[in-house]
CSV table of N, CA and C in Angstrom, one decimal:
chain,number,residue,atom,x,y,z
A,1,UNK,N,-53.6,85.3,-119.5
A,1,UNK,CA,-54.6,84.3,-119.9
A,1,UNK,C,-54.0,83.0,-120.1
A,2,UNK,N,-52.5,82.9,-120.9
A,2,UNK,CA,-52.3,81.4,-121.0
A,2,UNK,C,-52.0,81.2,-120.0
A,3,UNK,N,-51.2,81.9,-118.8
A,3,UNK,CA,-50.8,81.3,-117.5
A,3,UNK,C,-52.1,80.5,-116.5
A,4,UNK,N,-52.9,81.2,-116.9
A,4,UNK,CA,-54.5,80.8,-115.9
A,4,UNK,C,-54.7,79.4,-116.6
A,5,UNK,N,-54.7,79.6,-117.9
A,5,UNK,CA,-55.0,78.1,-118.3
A,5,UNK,C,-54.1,76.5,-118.1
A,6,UNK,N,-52.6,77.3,-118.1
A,6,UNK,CA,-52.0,75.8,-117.4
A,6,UNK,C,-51.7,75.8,-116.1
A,7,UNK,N,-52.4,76.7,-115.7
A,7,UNK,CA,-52.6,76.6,-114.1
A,7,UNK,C,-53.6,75.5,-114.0
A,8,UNK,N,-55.1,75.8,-114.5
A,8,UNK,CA,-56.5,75.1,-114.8
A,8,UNK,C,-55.6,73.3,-114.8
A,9,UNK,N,-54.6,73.5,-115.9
A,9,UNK,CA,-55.0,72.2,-116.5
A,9,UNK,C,-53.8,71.4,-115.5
A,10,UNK,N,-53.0,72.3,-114.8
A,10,UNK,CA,-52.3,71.1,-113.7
A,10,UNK,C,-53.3,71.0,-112.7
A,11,UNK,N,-54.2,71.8,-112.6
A,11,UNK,CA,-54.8,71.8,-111.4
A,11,UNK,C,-56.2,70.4,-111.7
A,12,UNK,N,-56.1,70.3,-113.0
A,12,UNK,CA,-57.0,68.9,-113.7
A,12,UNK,C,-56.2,68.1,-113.2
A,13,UNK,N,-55.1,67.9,-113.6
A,13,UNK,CA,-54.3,67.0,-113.9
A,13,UNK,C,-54.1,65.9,-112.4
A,14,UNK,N,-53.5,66.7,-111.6
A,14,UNK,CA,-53.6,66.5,-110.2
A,14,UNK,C,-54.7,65.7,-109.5
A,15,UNK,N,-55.8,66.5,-109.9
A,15,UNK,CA,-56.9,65.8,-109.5
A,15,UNK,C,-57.3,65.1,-109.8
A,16,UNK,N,-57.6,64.8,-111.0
A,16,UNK,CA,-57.3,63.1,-112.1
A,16,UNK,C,-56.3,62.3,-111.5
A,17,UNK,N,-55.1,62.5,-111.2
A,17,UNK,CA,-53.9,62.0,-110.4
A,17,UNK,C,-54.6,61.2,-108.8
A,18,UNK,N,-55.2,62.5,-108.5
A,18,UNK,CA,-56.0,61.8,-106.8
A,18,UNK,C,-57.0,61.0,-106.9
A,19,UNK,N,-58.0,61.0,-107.9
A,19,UNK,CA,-59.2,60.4,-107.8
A,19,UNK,C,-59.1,59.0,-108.3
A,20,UNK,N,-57.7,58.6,-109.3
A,20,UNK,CA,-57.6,57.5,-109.7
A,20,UNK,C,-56.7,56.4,-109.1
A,21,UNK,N,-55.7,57.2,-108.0
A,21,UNK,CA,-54.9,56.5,-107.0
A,21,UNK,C,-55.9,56.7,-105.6
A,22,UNK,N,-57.2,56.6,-105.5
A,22,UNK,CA,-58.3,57.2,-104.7
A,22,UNK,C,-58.3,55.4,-104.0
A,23,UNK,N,-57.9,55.1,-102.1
A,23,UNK,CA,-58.6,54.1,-102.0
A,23,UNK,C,-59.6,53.4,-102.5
A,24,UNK,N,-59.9,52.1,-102.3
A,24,UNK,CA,-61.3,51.6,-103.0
A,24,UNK,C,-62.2,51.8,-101.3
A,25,UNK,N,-63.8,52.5,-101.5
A,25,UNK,CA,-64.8,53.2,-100.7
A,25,UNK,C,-64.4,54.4,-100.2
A,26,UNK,N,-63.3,54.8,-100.5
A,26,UNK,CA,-63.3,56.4,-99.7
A,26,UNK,C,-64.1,57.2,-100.7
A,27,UNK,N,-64.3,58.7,-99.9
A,27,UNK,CA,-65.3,59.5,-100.7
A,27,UNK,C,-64.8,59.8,-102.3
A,28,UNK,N,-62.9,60.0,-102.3
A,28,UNK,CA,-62.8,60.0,-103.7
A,28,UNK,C,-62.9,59.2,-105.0
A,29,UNK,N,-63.0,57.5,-104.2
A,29,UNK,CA,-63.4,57.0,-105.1
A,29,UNK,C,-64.7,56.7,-105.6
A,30,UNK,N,-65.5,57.3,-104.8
A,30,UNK,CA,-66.7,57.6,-105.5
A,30,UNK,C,-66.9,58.6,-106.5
A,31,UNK,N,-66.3,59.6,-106.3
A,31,UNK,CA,-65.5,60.6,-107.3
A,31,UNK,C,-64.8,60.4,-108.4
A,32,UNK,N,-64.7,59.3,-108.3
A,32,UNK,CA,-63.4,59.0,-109.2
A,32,UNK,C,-64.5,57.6,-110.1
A,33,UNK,N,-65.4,57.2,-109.7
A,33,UNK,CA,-65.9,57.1,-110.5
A,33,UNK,C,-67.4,57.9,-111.2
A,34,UNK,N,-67.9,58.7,-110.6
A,34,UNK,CA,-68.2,59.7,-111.4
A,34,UNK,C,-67.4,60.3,-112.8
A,35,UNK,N,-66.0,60.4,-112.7
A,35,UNK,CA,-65.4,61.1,-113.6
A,35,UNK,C,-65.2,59.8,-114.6
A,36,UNK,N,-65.1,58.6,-114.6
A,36,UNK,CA,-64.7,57.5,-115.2
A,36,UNK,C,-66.1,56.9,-115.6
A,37,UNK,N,-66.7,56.6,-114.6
A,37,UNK,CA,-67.9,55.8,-115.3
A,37,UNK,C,-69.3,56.4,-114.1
A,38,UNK,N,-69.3,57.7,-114.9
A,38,UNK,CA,-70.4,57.7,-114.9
A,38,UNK,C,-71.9,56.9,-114.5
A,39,UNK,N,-72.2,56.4,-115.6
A,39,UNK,CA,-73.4,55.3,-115.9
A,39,UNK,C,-73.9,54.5,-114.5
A,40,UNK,N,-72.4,54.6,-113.4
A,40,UNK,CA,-72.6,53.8,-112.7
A,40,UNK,C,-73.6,54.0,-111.0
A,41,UNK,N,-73.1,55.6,-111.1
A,41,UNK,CA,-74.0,56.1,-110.1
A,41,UNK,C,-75.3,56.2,-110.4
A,42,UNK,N,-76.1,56.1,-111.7
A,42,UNK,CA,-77.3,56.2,-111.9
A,42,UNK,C,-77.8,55.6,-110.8
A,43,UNK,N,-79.1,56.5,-110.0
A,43,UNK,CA,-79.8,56.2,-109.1
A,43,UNK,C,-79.4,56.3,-107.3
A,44,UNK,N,-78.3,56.7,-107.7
A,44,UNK,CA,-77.5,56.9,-106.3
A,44,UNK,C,-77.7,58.4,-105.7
A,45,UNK,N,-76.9,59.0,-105.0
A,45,UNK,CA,-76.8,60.4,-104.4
A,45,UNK,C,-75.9,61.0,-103.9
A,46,UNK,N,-75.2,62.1,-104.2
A,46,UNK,CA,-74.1,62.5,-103.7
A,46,UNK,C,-74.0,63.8,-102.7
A,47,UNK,N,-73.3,63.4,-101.9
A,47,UNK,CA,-72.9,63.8,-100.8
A,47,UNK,C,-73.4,65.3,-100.5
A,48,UNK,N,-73.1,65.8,-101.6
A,48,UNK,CA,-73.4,67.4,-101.7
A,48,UNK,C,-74.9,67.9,-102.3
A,49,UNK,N,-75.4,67.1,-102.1
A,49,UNK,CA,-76.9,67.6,-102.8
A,49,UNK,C,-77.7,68.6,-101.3
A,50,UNK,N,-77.8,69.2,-101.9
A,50,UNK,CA,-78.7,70.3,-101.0
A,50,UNK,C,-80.3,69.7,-100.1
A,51,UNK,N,-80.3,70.3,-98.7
A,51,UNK,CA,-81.3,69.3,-98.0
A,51,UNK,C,-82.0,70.4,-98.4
A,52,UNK,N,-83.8,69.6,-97.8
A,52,UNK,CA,-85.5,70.4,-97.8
A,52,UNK,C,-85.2,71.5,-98.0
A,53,UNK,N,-85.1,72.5,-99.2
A,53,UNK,CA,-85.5,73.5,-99.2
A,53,UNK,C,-86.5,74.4,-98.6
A,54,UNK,N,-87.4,74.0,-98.8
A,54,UNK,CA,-88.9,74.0,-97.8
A,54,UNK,C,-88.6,74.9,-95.8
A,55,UNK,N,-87.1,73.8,-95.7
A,55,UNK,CA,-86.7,74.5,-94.3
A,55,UNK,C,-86.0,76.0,-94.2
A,56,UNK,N,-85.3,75.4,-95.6
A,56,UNK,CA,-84.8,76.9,-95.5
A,56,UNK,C,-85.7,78.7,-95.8
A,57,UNK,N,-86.8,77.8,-96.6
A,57,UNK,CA,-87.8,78.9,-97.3
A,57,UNK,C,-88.4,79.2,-95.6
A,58,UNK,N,-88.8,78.5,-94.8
A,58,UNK,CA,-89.5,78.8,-93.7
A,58,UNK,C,-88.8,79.6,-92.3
A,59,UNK,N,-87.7,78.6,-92.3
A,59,UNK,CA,-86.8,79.8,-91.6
A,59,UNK,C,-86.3,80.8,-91.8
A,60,UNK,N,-86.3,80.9,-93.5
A,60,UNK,CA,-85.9,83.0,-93.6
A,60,UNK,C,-87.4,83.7,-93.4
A,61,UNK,N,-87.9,82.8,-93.4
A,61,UNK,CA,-89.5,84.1,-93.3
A,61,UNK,C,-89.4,84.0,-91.8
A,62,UNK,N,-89.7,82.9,-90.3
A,62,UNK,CA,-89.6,83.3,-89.8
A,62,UNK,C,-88.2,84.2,-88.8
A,63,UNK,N,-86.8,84.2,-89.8
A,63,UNK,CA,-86.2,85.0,-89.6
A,63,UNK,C,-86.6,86.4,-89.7
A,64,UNK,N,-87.5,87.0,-90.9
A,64,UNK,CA,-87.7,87.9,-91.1
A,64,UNK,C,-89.1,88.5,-90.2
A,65,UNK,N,-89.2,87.6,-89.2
A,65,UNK,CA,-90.4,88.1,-88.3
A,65,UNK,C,-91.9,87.6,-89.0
A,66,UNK,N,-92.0,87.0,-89.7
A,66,UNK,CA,-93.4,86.3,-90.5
A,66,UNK,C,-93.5,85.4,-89.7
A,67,UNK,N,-94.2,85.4,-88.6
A,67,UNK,CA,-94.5,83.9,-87.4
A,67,UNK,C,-95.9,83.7,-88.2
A,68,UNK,N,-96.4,83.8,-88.6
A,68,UNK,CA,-97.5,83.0,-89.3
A,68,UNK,C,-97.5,82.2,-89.9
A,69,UNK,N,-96.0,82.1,-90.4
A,69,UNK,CA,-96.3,80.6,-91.5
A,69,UNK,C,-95.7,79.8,-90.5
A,70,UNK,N,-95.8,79.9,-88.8
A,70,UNK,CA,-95.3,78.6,-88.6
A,70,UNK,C,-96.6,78.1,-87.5
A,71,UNK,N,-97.5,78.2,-88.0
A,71,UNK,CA,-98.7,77.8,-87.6
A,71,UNK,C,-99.9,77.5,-88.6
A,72,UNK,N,-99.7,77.2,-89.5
A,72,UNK,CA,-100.4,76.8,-90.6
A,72,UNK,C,-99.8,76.4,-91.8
A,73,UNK,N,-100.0,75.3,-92.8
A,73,UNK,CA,-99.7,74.6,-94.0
A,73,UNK,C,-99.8,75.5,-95.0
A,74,UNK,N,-98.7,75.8,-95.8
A,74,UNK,CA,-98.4,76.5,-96.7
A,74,UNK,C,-98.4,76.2,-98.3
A,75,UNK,N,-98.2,74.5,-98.3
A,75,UNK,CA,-97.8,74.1,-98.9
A,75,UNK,C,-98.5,73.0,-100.2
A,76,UNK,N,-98.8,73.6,-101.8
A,76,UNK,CA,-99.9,73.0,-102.1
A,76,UNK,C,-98.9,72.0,-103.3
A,77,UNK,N,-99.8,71.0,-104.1
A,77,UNK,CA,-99.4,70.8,-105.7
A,77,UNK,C,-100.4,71.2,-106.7
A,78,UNK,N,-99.8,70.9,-107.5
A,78,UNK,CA,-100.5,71.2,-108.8
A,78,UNK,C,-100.7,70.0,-109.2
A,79,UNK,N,-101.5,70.0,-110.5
A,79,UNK,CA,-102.1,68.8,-111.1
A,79,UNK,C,-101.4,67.6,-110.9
A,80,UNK,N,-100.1,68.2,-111.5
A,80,UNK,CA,-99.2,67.5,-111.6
A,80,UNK,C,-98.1,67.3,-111.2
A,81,UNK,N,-98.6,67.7,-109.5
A,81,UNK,CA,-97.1,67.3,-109.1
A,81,UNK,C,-96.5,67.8,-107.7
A,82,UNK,N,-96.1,69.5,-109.0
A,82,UNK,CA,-95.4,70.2,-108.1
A,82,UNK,C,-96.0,70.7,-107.4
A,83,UNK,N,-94.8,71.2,-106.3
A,83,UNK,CA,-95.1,71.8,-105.0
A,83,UNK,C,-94.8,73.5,-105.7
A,84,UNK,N,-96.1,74.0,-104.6
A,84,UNK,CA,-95.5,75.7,-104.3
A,84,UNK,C,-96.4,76.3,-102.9
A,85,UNK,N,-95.6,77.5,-102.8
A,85,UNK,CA,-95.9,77.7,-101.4
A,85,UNK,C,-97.1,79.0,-101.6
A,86,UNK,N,-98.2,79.4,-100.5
A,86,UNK,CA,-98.8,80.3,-100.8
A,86,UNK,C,-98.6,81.2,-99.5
A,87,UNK,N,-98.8,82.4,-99.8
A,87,UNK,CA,-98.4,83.1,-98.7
A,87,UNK,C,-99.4,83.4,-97.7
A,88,UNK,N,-99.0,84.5,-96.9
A,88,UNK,CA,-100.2,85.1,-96.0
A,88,UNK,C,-101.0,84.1,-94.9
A,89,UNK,N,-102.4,84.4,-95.3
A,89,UNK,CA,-103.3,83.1,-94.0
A,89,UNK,C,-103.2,81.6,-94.8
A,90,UNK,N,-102.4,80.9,-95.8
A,90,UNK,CA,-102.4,79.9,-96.0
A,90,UNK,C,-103.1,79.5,-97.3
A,91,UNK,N,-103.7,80.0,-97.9
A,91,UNK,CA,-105.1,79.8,-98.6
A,91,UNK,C,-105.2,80.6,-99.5
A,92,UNK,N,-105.5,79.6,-100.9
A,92,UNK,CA,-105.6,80.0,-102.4
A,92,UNK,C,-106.8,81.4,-102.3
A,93,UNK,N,-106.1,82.2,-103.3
A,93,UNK,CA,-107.1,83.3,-103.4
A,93,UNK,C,-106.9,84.0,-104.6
A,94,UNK,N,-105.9,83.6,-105.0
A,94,UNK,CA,-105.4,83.8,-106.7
A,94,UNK,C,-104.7,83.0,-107.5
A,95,UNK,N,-105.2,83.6,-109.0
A,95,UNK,CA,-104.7,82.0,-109.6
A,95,UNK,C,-103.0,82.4,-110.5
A,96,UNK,N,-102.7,81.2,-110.7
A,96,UNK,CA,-101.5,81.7,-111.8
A,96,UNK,C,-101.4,80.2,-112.7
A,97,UNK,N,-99.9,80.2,-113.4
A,97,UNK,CA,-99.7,79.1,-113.8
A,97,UNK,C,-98.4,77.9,-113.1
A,98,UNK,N,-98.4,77.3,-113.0
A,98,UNK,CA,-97.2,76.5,-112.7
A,98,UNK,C,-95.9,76.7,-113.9
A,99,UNK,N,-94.6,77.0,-113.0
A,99,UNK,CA,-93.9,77.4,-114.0
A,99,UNK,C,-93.0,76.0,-114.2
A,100,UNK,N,-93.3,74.9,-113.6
A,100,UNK,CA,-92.8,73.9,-114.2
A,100,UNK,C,-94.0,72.9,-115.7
A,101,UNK,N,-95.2,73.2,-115.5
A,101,UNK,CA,-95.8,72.8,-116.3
A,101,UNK,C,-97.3,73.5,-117.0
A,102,UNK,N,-97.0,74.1,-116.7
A,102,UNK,CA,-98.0,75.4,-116.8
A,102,UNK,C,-99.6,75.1,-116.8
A,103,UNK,N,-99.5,74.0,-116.0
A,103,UNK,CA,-101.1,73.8,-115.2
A,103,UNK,C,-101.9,75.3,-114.1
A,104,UNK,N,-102.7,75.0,-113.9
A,104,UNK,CA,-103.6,76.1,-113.1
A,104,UNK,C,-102.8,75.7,-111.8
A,105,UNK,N,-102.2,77.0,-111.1
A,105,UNK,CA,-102.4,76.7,-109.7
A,105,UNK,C,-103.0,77.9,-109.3
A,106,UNK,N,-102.9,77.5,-107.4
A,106,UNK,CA,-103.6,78.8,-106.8
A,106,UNK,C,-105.3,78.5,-106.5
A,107,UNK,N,-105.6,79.5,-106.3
A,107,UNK,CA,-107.7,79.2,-106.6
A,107,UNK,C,-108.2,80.7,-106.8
A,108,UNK,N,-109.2,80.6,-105.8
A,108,UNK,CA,-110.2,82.1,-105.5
A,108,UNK,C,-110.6,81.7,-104.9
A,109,UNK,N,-110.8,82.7,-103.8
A,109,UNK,CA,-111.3,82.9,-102.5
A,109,UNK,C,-111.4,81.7,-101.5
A,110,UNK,N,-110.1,81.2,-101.5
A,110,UNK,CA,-109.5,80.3,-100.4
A,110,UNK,C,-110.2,78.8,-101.2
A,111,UNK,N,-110.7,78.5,-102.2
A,111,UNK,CA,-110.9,77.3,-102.9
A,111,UNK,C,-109.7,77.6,-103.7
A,112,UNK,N,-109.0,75.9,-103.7
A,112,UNK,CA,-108.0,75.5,-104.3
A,112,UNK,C,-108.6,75.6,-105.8
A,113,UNK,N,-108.0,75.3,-107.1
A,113,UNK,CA,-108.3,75.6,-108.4
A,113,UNK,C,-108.5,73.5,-108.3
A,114,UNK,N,-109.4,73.7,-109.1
A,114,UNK,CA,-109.3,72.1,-109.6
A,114,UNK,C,-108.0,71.3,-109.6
A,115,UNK,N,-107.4,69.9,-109.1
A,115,UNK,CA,-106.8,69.6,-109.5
A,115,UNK,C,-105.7,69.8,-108.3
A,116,UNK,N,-105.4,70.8,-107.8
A,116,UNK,CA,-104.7,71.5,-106.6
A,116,UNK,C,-105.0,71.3,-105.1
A,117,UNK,N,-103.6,70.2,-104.4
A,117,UNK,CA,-104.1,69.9,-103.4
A,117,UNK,C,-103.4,69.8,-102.4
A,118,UNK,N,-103.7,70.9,-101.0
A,118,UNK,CA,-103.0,71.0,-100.0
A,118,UNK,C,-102.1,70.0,-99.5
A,119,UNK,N,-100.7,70.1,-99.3
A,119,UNK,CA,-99.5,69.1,-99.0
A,119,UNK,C,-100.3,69.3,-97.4
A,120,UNK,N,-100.3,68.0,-96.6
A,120,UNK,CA,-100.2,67.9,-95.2
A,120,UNK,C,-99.0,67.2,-94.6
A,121,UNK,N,-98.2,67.1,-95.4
A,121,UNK,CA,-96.9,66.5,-95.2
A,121,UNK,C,-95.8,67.6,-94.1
A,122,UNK,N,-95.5,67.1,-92.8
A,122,UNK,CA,-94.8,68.0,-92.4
A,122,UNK,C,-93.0,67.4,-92.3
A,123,UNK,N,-92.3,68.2,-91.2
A,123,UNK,CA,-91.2,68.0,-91.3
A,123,UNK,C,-90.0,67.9,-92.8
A,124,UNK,N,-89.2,66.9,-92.8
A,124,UNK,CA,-88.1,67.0,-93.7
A,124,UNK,C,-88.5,65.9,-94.6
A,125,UNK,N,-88.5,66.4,-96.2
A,125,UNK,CA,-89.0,66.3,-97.2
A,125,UNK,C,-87.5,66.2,-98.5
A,126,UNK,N,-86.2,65.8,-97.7
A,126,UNK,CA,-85.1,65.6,-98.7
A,126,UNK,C,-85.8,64.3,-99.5
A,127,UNK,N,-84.9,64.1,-100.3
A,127,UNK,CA,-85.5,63.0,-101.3
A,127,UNK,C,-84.7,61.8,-100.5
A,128,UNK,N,-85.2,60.7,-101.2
A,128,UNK,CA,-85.1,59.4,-101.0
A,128,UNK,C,-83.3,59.2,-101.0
A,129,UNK,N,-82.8,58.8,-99.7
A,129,UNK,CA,-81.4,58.2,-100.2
A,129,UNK,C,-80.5,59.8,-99.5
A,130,UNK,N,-81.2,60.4,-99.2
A,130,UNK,CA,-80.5,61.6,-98.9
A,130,UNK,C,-79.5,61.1,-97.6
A,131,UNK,N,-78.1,61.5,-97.4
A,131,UNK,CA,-77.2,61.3,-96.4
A,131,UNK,C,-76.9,62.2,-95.6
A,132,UNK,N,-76.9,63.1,-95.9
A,132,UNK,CA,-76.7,64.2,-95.0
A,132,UNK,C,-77.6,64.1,-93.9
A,133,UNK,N,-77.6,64.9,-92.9
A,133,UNK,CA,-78.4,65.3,-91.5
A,133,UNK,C,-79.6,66.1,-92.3
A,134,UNK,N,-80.8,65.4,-91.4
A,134,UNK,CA,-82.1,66.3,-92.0
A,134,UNK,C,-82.5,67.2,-92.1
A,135,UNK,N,-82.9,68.2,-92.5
A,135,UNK,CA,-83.1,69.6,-92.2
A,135,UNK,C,-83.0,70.3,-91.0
A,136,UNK,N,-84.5,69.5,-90.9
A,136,UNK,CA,-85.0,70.3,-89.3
A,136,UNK,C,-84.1,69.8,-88.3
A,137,UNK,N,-83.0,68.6,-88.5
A,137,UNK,CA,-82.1,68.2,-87.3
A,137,UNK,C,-80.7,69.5,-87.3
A,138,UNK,N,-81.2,70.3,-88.4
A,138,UNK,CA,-79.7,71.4,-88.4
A,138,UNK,C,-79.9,72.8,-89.6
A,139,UNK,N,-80.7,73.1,-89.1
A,139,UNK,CA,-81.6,74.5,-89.3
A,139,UNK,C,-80.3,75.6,-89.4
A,140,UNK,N,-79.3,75.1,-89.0
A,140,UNK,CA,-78.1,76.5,-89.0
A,140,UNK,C,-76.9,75.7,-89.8
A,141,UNK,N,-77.3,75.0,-90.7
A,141,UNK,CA,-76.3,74.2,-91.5
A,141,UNK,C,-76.3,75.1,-92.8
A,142,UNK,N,-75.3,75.6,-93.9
A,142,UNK,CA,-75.5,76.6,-94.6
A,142,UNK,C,-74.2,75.8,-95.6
A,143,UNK,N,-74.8,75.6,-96.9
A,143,UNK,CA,-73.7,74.9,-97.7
A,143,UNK,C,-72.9,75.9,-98.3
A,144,UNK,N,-71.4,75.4,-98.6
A,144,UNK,CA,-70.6,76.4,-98.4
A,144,UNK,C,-69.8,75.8,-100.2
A,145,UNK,N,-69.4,76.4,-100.8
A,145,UNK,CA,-68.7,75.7,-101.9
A,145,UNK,C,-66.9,76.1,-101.9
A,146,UNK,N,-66.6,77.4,-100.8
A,146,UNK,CA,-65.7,77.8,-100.5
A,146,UNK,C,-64.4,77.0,-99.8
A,147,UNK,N,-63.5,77.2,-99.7
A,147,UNK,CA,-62.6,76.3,-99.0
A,147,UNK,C,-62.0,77.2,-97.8
């Protein structure tokens, strides 16, 4: 156990070593100020943020043989906001709550619940500032945290 730990803490050490002798604009010194000053990225985006989830939710279904959802809108909000997806022919037919704010979502009998309103937004839905390649430009892109 103590060997693992000053393994950990050269292996800190080092890297603090790299990120602070880090050119000025390479990717580490953006890293390097993450670790230093914080404060300063507020509002920015880094490199590694995960694209449209949405793409990937649609491509394991139609990996899984579910060609239906790629011919119809799946995709509703809530009062307030959030998104969720509904399955099957597209269309509210039961209700629940939102588990980000616990508003009504869903409906009955294909009426949306008050409040709840079909997304017609299509394609790639990363957020603002995103760097990476778009979703749908790389549908077999799979993030990896491994080396």
């Amino acid at each position: 156990r103590q060997m693992e730990q000053i393994i950990q803490w050269r292996f800190l050490g080092h890297l603090a070593g790299a990120l602070i002798a880090a050119a000025p604009g390479s990717l580490l010194s953006h890293l390097r100020q993450l670790m230093l000053a914080p404060a300063r990225l507020a509002g920015t985006y880094l490199i590694g943020m995960d694209e449209d989830i949405r793409q990937r939710i649609l491509q394991a279904l139609l990996d899984a043989g579910e060609h239906i959802y790629r011919f119809t809108e799946h995709w509703y909000r809530c009062p307030n906001g959030h998104s969720y997806f509904v399955g099957e022919c597209g269309k509210t037919w039961e209700e629940s709550t939102c588990p980000e704010c616990g508003a009504v979502v869903g409906g009955r009998e294909h009426v949306a619940a008050r409040g709840n309103v079909q997304e017609t937004r299509r394609g790639d839905s990363s957020p603002p500032g995103y760097t990476l390649p778009q979703a749908d430009q790389d549908p077999d892109k799979f993030p990896t945290f491994r080396s």
